[in-house]
JSON list of C-alpha atoms in Angstrom, two decimals:
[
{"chain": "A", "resi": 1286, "resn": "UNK", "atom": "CA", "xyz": [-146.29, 41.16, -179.66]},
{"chain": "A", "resi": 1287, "resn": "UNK", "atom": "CA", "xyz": [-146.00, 38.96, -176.70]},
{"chain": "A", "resi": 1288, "resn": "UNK", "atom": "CA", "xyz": [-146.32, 40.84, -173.17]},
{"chain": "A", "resi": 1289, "resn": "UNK", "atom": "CA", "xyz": [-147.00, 40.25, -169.90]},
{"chain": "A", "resi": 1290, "resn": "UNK", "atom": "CA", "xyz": [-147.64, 41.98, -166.63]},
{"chain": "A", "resi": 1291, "resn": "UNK", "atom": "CA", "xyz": [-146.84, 41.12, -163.07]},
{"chain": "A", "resi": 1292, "resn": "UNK", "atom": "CA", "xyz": [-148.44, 42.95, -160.12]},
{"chain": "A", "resi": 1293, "resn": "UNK", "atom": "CA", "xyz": [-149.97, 42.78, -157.02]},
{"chain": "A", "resi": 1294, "resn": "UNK", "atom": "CA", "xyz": [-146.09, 42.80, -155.00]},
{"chain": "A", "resi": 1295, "resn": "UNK", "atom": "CA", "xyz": [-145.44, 44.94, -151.90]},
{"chain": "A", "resi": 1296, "resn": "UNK", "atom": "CA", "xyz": [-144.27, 45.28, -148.14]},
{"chain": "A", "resi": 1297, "resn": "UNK", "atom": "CA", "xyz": [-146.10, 42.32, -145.96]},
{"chain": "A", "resi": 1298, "resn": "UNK", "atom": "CA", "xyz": [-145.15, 41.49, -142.83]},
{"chain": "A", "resi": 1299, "resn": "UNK", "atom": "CA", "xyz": [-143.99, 37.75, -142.14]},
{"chain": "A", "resi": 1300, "resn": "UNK", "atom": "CA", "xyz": [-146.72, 35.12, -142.08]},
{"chain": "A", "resi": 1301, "resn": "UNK", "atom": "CA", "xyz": [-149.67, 37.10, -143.99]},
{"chain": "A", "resi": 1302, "resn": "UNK", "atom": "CA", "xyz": [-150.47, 36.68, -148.04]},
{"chain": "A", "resi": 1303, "resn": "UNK", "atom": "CA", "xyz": [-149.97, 38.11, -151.01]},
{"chain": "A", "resi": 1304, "resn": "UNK", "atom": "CA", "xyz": [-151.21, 37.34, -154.61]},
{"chain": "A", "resi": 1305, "resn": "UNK", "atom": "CA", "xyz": [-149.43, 37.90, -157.45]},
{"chain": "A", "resi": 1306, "resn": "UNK", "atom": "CA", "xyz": [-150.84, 38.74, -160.58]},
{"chain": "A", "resi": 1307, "resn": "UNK", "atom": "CA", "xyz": [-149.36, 37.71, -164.11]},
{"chain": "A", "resi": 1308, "resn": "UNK", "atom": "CA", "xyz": [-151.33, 39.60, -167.46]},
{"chain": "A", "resi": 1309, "resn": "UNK", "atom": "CA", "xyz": [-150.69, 38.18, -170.57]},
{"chain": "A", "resi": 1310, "resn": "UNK", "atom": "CA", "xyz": [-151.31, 40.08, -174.00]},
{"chain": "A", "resi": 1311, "resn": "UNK", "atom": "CA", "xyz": [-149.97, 39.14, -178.04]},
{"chain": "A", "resi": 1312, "resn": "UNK", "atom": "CA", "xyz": [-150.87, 35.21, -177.35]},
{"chain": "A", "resi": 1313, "resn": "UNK", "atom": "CA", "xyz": [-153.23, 32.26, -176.79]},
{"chain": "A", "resi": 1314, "resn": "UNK", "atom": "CA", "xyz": [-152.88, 32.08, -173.08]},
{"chain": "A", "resi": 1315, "resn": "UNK", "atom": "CA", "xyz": [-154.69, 28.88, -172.45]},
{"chain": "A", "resi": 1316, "resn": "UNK", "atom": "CA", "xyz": [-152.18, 26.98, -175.20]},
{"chain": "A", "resi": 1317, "resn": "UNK", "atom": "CA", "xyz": [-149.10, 27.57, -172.98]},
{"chain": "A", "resi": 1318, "resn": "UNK", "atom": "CA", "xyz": [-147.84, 26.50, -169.39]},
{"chain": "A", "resi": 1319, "resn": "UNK", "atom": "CA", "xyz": [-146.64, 29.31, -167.63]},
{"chain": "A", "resi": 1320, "resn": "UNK", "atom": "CA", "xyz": [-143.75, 29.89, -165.43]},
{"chain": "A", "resi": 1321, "resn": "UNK", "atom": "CA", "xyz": [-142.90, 32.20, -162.05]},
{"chain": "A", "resi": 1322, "resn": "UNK", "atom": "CA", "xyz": [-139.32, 32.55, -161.02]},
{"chain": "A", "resi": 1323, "resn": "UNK", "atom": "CA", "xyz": [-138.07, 34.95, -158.38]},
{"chain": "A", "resi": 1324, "resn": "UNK", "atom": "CA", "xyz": [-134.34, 36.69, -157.97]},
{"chain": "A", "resi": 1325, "resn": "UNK", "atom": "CA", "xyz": [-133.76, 37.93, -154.10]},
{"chain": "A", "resi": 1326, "resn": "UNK", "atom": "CA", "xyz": [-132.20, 41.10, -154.13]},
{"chain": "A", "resi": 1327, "resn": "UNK", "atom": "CA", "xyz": [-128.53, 41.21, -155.20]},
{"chain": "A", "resi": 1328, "resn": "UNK", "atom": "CA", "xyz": [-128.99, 37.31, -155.71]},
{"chain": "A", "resi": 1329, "resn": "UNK", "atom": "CA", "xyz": [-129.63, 34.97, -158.94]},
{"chain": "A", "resi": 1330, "resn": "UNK", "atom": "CA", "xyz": [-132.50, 33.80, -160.30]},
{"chain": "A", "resi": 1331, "resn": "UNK", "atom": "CA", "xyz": [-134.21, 30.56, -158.68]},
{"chain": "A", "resi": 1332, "resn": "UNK", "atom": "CA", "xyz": [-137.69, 28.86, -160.27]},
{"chain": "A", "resi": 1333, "resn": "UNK", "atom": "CA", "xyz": [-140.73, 29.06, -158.17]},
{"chain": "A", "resi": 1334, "resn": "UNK", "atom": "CA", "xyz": [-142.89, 26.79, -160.10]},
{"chain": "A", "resi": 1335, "resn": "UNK", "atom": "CA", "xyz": [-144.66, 26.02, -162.77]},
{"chain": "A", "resi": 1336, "resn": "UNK", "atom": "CA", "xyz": [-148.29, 25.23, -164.27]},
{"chain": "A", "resi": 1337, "resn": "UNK", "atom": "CA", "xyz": [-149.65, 23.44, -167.00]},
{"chain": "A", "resi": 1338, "resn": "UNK", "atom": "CA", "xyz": [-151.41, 24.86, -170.34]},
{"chain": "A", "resi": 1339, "resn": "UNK", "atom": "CA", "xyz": [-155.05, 23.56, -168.69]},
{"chain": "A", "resi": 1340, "resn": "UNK", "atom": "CA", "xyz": [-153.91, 24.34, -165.26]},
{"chain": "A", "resi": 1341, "resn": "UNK", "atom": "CA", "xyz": [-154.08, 20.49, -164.72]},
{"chain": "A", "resi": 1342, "resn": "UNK", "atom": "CA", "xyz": [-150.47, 19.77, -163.61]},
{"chain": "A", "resi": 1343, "resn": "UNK", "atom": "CA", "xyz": [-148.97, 22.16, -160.86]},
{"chain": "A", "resi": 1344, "resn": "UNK", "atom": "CA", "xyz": [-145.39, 21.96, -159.63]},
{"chain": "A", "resi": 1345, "resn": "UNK", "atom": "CA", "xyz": [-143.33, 23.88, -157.06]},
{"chain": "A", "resi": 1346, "resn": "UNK", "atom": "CA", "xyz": [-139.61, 23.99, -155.45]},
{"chain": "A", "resi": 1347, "resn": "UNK", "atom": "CA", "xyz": [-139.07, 22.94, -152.65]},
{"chain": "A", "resi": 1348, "resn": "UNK", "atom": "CA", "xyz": [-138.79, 26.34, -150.74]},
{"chain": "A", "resi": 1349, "resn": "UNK", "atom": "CA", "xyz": [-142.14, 27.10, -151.17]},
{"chain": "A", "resi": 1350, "resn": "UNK", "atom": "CA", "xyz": [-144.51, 23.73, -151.86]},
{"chain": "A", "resi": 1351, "resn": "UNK", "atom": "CA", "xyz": [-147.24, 23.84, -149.28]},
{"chain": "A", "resi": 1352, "resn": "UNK", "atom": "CA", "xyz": [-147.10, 27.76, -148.91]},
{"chain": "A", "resi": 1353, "resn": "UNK", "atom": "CA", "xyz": [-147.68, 29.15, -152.53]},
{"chain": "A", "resi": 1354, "resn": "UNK", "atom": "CA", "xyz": [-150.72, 28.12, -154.91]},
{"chain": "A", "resi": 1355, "resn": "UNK", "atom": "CA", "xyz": [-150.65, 28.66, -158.67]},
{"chain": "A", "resi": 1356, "resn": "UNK", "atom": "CA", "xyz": [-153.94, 29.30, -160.93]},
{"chain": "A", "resi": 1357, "resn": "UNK", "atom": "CA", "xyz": [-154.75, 30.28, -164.08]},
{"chain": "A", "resi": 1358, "resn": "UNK", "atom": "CA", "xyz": [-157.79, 32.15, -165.71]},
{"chain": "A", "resi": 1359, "resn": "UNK", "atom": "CA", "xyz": [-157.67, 31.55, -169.18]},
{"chain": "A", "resi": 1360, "resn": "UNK", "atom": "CA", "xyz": [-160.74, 33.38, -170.22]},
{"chain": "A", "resi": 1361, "resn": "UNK", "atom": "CA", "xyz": [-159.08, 36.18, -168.88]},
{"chain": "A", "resi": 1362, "resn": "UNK", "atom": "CA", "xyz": [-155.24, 35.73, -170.04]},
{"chain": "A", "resi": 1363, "resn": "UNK", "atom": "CA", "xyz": [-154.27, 35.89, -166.44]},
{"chain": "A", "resi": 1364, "resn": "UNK", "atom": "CA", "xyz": [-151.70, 33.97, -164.26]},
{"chain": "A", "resi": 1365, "resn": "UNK", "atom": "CA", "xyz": [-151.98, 33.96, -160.07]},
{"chain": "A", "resi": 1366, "resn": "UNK", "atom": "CA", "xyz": [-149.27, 33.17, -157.94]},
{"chain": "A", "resi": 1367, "resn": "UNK", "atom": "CA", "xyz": [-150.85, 33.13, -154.14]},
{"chain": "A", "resi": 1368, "resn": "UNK", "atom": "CA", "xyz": [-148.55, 32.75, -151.53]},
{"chain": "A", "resi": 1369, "resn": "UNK", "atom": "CA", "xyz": [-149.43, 32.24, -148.14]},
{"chain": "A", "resi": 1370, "resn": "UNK", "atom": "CA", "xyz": [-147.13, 31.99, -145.06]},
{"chain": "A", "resi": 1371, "resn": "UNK", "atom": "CA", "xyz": [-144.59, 34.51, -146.23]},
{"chain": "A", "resi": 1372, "resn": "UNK", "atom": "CA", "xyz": [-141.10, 34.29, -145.01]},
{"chain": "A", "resi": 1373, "resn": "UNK", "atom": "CA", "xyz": [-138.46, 37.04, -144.98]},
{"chain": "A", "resi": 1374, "resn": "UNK", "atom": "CA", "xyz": [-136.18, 35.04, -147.58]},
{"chain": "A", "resi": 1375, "resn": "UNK", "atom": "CA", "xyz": [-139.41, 35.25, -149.62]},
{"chain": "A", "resi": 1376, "resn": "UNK", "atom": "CA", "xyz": [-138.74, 38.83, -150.63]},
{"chain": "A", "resi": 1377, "resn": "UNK", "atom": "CA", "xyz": [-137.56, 38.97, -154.17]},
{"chain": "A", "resi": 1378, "resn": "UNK", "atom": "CA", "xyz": [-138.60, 40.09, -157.37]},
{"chain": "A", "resi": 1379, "resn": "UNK", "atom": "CA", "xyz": [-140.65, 37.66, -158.69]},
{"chain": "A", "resi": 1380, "resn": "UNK", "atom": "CA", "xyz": [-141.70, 37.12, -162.37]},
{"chain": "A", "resi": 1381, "resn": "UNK", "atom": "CA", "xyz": [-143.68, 35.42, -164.63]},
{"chain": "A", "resi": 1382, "resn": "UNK", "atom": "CA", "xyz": [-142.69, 33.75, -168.06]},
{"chain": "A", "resi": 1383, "resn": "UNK", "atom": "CA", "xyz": [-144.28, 31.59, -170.77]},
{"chain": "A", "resi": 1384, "resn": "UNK", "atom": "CA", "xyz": [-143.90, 28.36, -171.05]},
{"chain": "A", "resi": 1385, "resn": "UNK", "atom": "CA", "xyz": [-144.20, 25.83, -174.09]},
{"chain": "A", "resi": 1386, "resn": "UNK", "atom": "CA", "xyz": [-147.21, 25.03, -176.04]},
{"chain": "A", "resi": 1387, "resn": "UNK", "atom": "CA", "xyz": [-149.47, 22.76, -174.62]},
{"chain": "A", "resi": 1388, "resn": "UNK", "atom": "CA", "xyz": [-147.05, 21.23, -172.45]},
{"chain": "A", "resi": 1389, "resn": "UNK", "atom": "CA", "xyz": [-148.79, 18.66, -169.20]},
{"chain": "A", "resi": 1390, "resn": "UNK", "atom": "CA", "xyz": [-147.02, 17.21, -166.73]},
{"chain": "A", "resi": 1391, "resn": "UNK", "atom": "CA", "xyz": [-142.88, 17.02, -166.68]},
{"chain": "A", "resi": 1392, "resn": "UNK", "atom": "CA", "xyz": [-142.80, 18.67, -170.25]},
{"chain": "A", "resi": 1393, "resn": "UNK", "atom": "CA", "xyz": [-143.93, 22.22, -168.31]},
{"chain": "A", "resi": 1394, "resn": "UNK", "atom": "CA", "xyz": [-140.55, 22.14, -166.86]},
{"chain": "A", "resi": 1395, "resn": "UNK", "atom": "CA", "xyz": [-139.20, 23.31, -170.59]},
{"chain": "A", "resi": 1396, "resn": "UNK", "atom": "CA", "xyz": [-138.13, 26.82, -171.21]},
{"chain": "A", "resi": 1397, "resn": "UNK", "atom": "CA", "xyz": [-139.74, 29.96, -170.77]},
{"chain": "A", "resi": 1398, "resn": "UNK", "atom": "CA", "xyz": [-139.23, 32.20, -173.94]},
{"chain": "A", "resi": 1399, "resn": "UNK", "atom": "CA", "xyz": [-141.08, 35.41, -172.73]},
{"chain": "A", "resi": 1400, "resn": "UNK", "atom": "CA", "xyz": [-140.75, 37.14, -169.36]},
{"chain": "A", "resi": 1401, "resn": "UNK", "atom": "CA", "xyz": [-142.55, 40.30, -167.61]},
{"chain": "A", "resi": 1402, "resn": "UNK", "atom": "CA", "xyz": [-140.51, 43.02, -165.98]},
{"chain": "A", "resi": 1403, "resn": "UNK", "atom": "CA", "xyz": [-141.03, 41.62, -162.24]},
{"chain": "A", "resi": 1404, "resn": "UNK", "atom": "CA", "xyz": [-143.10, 43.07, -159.29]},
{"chain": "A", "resi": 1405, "resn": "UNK", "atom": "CA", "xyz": [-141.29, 43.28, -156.22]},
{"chain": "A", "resi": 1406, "resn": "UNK", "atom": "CA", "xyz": [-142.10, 41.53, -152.80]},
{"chain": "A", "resi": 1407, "resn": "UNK", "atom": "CA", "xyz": [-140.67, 42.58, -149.58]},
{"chain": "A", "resi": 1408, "resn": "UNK", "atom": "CA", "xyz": [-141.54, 40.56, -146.76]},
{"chain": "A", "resi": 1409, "resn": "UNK", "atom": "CA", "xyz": [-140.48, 42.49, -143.65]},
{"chain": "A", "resi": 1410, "resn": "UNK", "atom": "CA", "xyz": [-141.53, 43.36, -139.76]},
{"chain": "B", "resi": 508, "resn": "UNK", "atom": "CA", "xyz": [-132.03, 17.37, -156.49]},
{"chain": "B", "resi": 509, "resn": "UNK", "atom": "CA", "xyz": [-129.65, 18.52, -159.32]},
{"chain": "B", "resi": 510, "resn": "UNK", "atom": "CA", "xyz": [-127.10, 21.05, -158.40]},
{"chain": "B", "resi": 511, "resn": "UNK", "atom": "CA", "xyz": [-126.38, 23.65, -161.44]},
{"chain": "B", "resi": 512, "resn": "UNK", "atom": "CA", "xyz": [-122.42, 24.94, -160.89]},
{"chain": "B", "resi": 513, "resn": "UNK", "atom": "CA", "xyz": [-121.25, 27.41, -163.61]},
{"chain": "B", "resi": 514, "resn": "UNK", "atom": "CA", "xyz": [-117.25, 28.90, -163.79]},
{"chain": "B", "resi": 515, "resn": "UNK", "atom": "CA", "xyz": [-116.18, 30.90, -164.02]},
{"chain": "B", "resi": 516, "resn": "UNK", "atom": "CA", "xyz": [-118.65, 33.23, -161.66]},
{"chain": "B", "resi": 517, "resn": "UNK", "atom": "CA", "xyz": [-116.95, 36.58, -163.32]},
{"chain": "B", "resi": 518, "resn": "UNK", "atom": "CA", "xyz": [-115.41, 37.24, -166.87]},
{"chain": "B", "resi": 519, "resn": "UNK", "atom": "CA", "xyz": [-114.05, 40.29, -168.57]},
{"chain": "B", "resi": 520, "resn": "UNK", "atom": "CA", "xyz": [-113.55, 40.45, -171.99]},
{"chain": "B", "resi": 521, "resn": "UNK", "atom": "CA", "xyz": [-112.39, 42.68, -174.92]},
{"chain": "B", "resi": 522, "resn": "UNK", "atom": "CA", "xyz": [-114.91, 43.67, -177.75]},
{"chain": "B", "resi": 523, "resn": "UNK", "atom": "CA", "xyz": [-114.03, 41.27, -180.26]},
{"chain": "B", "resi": 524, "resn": "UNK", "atom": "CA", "xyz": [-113.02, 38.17, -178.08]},
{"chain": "B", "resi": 525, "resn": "UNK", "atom": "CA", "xyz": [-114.79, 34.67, -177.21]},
{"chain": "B", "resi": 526, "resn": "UNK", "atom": "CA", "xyz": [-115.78, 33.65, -174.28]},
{"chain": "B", "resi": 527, "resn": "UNK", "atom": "CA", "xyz": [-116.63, 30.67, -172.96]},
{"chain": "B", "resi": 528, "resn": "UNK", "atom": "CA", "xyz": [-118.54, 29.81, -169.80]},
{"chain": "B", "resi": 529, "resn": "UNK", "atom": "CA", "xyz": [-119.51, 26.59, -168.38]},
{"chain": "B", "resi": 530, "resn": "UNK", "atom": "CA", "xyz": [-122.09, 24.95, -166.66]},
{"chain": "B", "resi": 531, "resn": "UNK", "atom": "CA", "xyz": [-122.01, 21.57, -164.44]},
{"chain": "B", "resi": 532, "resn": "UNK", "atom": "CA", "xyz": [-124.80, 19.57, -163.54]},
{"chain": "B", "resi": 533, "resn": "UNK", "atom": "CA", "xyz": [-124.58, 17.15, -160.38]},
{"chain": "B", "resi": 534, "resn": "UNK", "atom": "CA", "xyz": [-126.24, 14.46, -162.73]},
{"chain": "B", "resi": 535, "resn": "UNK", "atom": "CA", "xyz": [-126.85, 13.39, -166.20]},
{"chain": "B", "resi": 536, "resn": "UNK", "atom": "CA", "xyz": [-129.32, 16.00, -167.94]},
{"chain": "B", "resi": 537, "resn": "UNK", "atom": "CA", "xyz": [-129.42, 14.76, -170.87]},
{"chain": "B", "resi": 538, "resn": "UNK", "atom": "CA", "xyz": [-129.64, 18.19, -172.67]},
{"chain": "B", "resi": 539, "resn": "UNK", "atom": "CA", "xyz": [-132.06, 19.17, -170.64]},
{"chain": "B", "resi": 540, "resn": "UNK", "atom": "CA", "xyz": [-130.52, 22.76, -170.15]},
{"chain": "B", "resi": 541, "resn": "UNK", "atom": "CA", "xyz": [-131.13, 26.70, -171.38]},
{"chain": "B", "resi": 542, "resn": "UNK", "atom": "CA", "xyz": [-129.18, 29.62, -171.36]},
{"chain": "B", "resi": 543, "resn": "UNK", "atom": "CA", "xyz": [-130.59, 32.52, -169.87]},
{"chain": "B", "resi": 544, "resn": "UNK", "atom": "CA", "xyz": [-128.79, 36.14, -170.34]},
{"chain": "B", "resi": 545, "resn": "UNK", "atom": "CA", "xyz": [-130.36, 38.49, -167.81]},
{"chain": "B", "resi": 546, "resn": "UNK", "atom": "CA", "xyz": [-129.01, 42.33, -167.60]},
{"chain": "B", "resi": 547, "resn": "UNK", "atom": "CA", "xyz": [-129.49, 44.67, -164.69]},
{"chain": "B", "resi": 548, "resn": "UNK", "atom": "CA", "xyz": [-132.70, 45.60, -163.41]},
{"chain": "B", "resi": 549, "resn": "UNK", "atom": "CA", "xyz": [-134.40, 43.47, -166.67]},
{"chain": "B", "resi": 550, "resn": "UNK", "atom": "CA", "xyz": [-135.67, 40.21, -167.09]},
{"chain": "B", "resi": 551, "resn": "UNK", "atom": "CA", "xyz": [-134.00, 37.33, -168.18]},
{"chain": "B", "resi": 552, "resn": "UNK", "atom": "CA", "xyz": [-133.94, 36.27, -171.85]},
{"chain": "B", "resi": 553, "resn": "UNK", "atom": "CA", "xyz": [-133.59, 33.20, -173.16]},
{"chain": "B", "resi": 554, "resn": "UNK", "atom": "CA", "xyz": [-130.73, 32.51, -175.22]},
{"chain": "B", "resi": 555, "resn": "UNK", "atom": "CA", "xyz": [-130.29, 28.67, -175.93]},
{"chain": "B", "resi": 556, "resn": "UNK", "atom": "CA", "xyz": [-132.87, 26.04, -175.21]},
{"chain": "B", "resi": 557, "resn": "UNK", "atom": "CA", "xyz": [-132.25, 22.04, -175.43]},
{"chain": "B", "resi": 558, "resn": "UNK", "atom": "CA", "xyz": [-127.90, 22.59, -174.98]},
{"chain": "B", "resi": 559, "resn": "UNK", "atom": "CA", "xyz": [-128.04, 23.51, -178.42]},
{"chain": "B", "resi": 560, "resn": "UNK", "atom": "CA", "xyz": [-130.92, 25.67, -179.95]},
{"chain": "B", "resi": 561, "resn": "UNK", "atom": "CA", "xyz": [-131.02, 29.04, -180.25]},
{"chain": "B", "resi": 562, "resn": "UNK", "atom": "CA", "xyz": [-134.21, 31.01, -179.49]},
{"chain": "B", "resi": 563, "resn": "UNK", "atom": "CA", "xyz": [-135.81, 32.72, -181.91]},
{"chain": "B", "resi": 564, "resn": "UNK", "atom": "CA", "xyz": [-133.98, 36.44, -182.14]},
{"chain": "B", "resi": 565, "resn": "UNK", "atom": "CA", "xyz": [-131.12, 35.81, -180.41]},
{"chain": "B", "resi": 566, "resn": "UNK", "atom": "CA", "xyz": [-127.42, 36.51, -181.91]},
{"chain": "B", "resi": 567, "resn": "UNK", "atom": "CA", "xyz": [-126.21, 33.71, -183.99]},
{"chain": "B", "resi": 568, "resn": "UNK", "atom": "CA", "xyz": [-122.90, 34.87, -181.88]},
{"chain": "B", "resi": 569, "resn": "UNK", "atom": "CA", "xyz": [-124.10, 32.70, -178.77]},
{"chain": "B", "resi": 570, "resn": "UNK", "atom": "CA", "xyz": [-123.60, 28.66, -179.68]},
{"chain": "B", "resi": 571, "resn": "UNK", "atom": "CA", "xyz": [-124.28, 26.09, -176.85]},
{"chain": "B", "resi": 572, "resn": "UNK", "atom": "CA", "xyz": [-123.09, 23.06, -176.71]},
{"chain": "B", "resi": 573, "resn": "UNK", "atom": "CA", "xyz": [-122.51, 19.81, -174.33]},
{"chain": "B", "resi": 574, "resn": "UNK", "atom": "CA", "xyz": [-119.79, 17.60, -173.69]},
{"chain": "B", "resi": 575, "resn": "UNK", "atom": "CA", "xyz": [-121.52, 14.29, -174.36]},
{"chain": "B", "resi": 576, "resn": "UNK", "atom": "CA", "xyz": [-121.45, 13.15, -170.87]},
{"chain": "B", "resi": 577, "resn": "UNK", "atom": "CA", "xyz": [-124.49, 14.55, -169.95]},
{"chain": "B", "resi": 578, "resn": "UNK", "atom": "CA", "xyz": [-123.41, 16.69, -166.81]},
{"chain": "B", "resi": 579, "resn": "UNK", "atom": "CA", "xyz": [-120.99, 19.29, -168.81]},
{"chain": "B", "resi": 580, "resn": "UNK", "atom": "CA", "xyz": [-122.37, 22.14, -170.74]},
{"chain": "B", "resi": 581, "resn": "UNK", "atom": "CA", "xyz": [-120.97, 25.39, -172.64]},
{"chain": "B", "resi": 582, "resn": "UNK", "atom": "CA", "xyz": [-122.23, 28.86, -173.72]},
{"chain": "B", "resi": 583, "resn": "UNK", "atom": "CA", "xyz": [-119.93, 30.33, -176.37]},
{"chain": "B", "resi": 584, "resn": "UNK", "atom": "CA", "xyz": [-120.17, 33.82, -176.99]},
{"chain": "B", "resi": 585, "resn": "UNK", "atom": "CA", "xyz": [-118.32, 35.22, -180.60]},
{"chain": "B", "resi": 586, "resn": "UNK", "atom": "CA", "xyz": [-117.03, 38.36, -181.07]},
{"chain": "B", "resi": 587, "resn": "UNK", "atom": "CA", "xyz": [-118.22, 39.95, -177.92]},
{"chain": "B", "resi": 588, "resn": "UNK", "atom": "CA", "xyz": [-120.02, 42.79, -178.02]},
{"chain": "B", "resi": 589, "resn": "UNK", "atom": "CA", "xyz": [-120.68, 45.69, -175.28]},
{"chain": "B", "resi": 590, "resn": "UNK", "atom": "CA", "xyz": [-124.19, 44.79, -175.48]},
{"chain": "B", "resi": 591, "resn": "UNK", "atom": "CA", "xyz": [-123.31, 41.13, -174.64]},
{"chain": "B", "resi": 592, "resn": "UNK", "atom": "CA", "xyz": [-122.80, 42.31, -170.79]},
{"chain": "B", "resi": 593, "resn": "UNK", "atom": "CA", "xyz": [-124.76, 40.91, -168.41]},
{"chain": "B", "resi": 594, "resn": "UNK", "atom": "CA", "xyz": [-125.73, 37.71, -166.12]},
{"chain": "B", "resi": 595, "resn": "UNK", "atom": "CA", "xyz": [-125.83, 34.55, -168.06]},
{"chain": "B", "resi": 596, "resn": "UNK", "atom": "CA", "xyz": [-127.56, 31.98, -166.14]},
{"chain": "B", "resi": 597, "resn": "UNK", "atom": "CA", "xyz": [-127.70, 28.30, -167.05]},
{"chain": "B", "resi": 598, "resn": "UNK", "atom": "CA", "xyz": [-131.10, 26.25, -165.90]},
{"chain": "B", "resi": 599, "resn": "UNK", "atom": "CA", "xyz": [-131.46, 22.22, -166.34]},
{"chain": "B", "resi": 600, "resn": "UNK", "atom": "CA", "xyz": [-135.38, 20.85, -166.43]},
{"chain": "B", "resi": 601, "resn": "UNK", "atom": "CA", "xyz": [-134.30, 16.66, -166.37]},
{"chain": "B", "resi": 602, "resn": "UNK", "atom": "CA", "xyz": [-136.26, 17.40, -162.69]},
{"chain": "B", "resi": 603, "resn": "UNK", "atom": "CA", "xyz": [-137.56, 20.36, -161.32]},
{"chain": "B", "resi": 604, "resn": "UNK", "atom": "CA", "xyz": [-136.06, 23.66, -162.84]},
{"chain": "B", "resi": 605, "resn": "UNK", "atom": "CA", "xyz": [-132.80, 24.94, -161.05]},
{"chain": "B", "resi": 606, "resn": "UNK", "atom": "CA", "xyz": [-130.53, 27.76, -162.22]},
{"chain": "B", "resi": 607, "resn": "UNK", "atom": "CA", "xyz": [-127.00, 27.92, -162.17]},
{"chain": "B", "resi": 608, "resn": "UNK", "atom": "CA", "xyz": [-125.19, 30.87, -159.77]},
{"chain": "B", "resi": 609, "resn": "UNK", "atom": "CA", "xyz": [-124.76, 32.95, -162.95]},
{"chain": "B", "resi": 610, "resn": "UNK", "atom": "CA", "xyz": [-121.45, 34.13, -164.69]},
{"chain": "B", "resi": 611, "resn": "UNK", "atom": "CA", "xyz": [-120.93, 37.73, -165.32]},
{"chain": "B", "resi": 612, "resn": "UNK", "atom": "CA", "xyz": [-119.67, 38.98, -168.25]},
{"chain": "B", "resi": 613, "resn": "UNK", "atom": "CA", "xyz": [-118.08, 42.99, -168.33]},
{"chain": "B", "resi": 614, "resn": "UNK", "atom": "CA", "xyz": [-115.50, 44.56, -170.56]},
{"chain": "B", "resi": 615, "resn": "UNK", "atom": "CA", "xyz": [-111.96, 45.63, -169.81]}
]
């Protein structure tokens, strides 16, 4: 069955890194885009970004395009979410879904039918 | 950017009942819209997908549809059921992804 993982989340203080980890299982990784979305605490859900089945096409919101970096390691079924210049409205649970099949540019910003529990980052002083 | 409204924000409902929540885009989407249902502490699940299709698994209970003008969308949920509470979330992808606020959906 379809799983996946995310980890690498904890307590950072404001302006450092983190790198988030997404570990996929029950799938061809490399076929499908994959998602991130994040869900402050008590708050709803917002989309982080996306990134294509080949890792060719990367896009981001607005609230965090120039500070996060998405990758992909498809001989390893793994999805990275680096994010750089953390801010304290950052801190959310963020997780990672899959996308549609062999979707490139604008057609990555389709569903995501499969989603990991969430690791939790709290950026904080 | 497209703004994603959805009302009512809370709904209570009797086992049995329809409900019926809607979701407003600040342009033409042209379908270009899921339902997501997310319960506490989980992740979200995808319900609907293109206004109108439902995922794989899900309840045949949960219809979507649109109004034909593009901007106006609605989940329908038959016959609730106490497992049907929860967060549903609609999300348009005509530009970069954006979720609704969320409706909630409890029992009486």
């Amino acid at each position: 069955q379809v799983q996946l993982e995310e980890s690498g989340g904890g307590v950072v203080q404001p302006g450092k890194s983190l790198r988030l980890s997404c570990t996929t299982s029950g799938f061809t990784f490399g076929d499908y885009a994959m998602h991130w979305v994040r869900q402050a605490p008590g708050k709803g859900l917002e989309w982080v970004a996306v990134i294509s089945y080949e890792g060719r096409n990367k896009y981001f919101a607005d609230s965090v395009k120039g500070r996060f970096t998405l990758s992909r390691d498809n001989f390893n079924d793994t999805l990275y979410l680096q994010m750089n210049n953390l801010r304290l409205e950052d801190t959310a649970v963020y997780y990672c879904g899959r996308g549609t099949h062999e979707s490139t540019g604008y057609d990555t910003y389709q569903r995501g039918d499969y989603w990991g529990q969430g690791t939790l980052v709290i950026v904080s002083s | 950017d497209i703004q994603m409204t959805q009302s009512p924000s809370s709904l209570s409902g009797s086992v049995g009942d329809r409900l019926t929540i809607t979701c407003r885009a600040s342009h033409d989407i042209s379908n270009y819209l899921n339902w997501y249902q997310q319960k506490p502490g989980k992740a979200p699940k995808l319900l609907i997908y293109d206004a109108y299709n439902l995922e794989t698994g899900v309840s045949s209970r949960f219809t979507g549809s649109g109004s034909g003008s593009g901007t106006d969308y609605t989940l329908t949920i038959d016959s609730l059921q106490p497992e049907d509470v929860a967060t549903y979330y609609c999300q348009q992808y005509e530009n970069l992804p954006s979720f609704g606020p969320g409706t909630t959906v409890d029992l009486k």
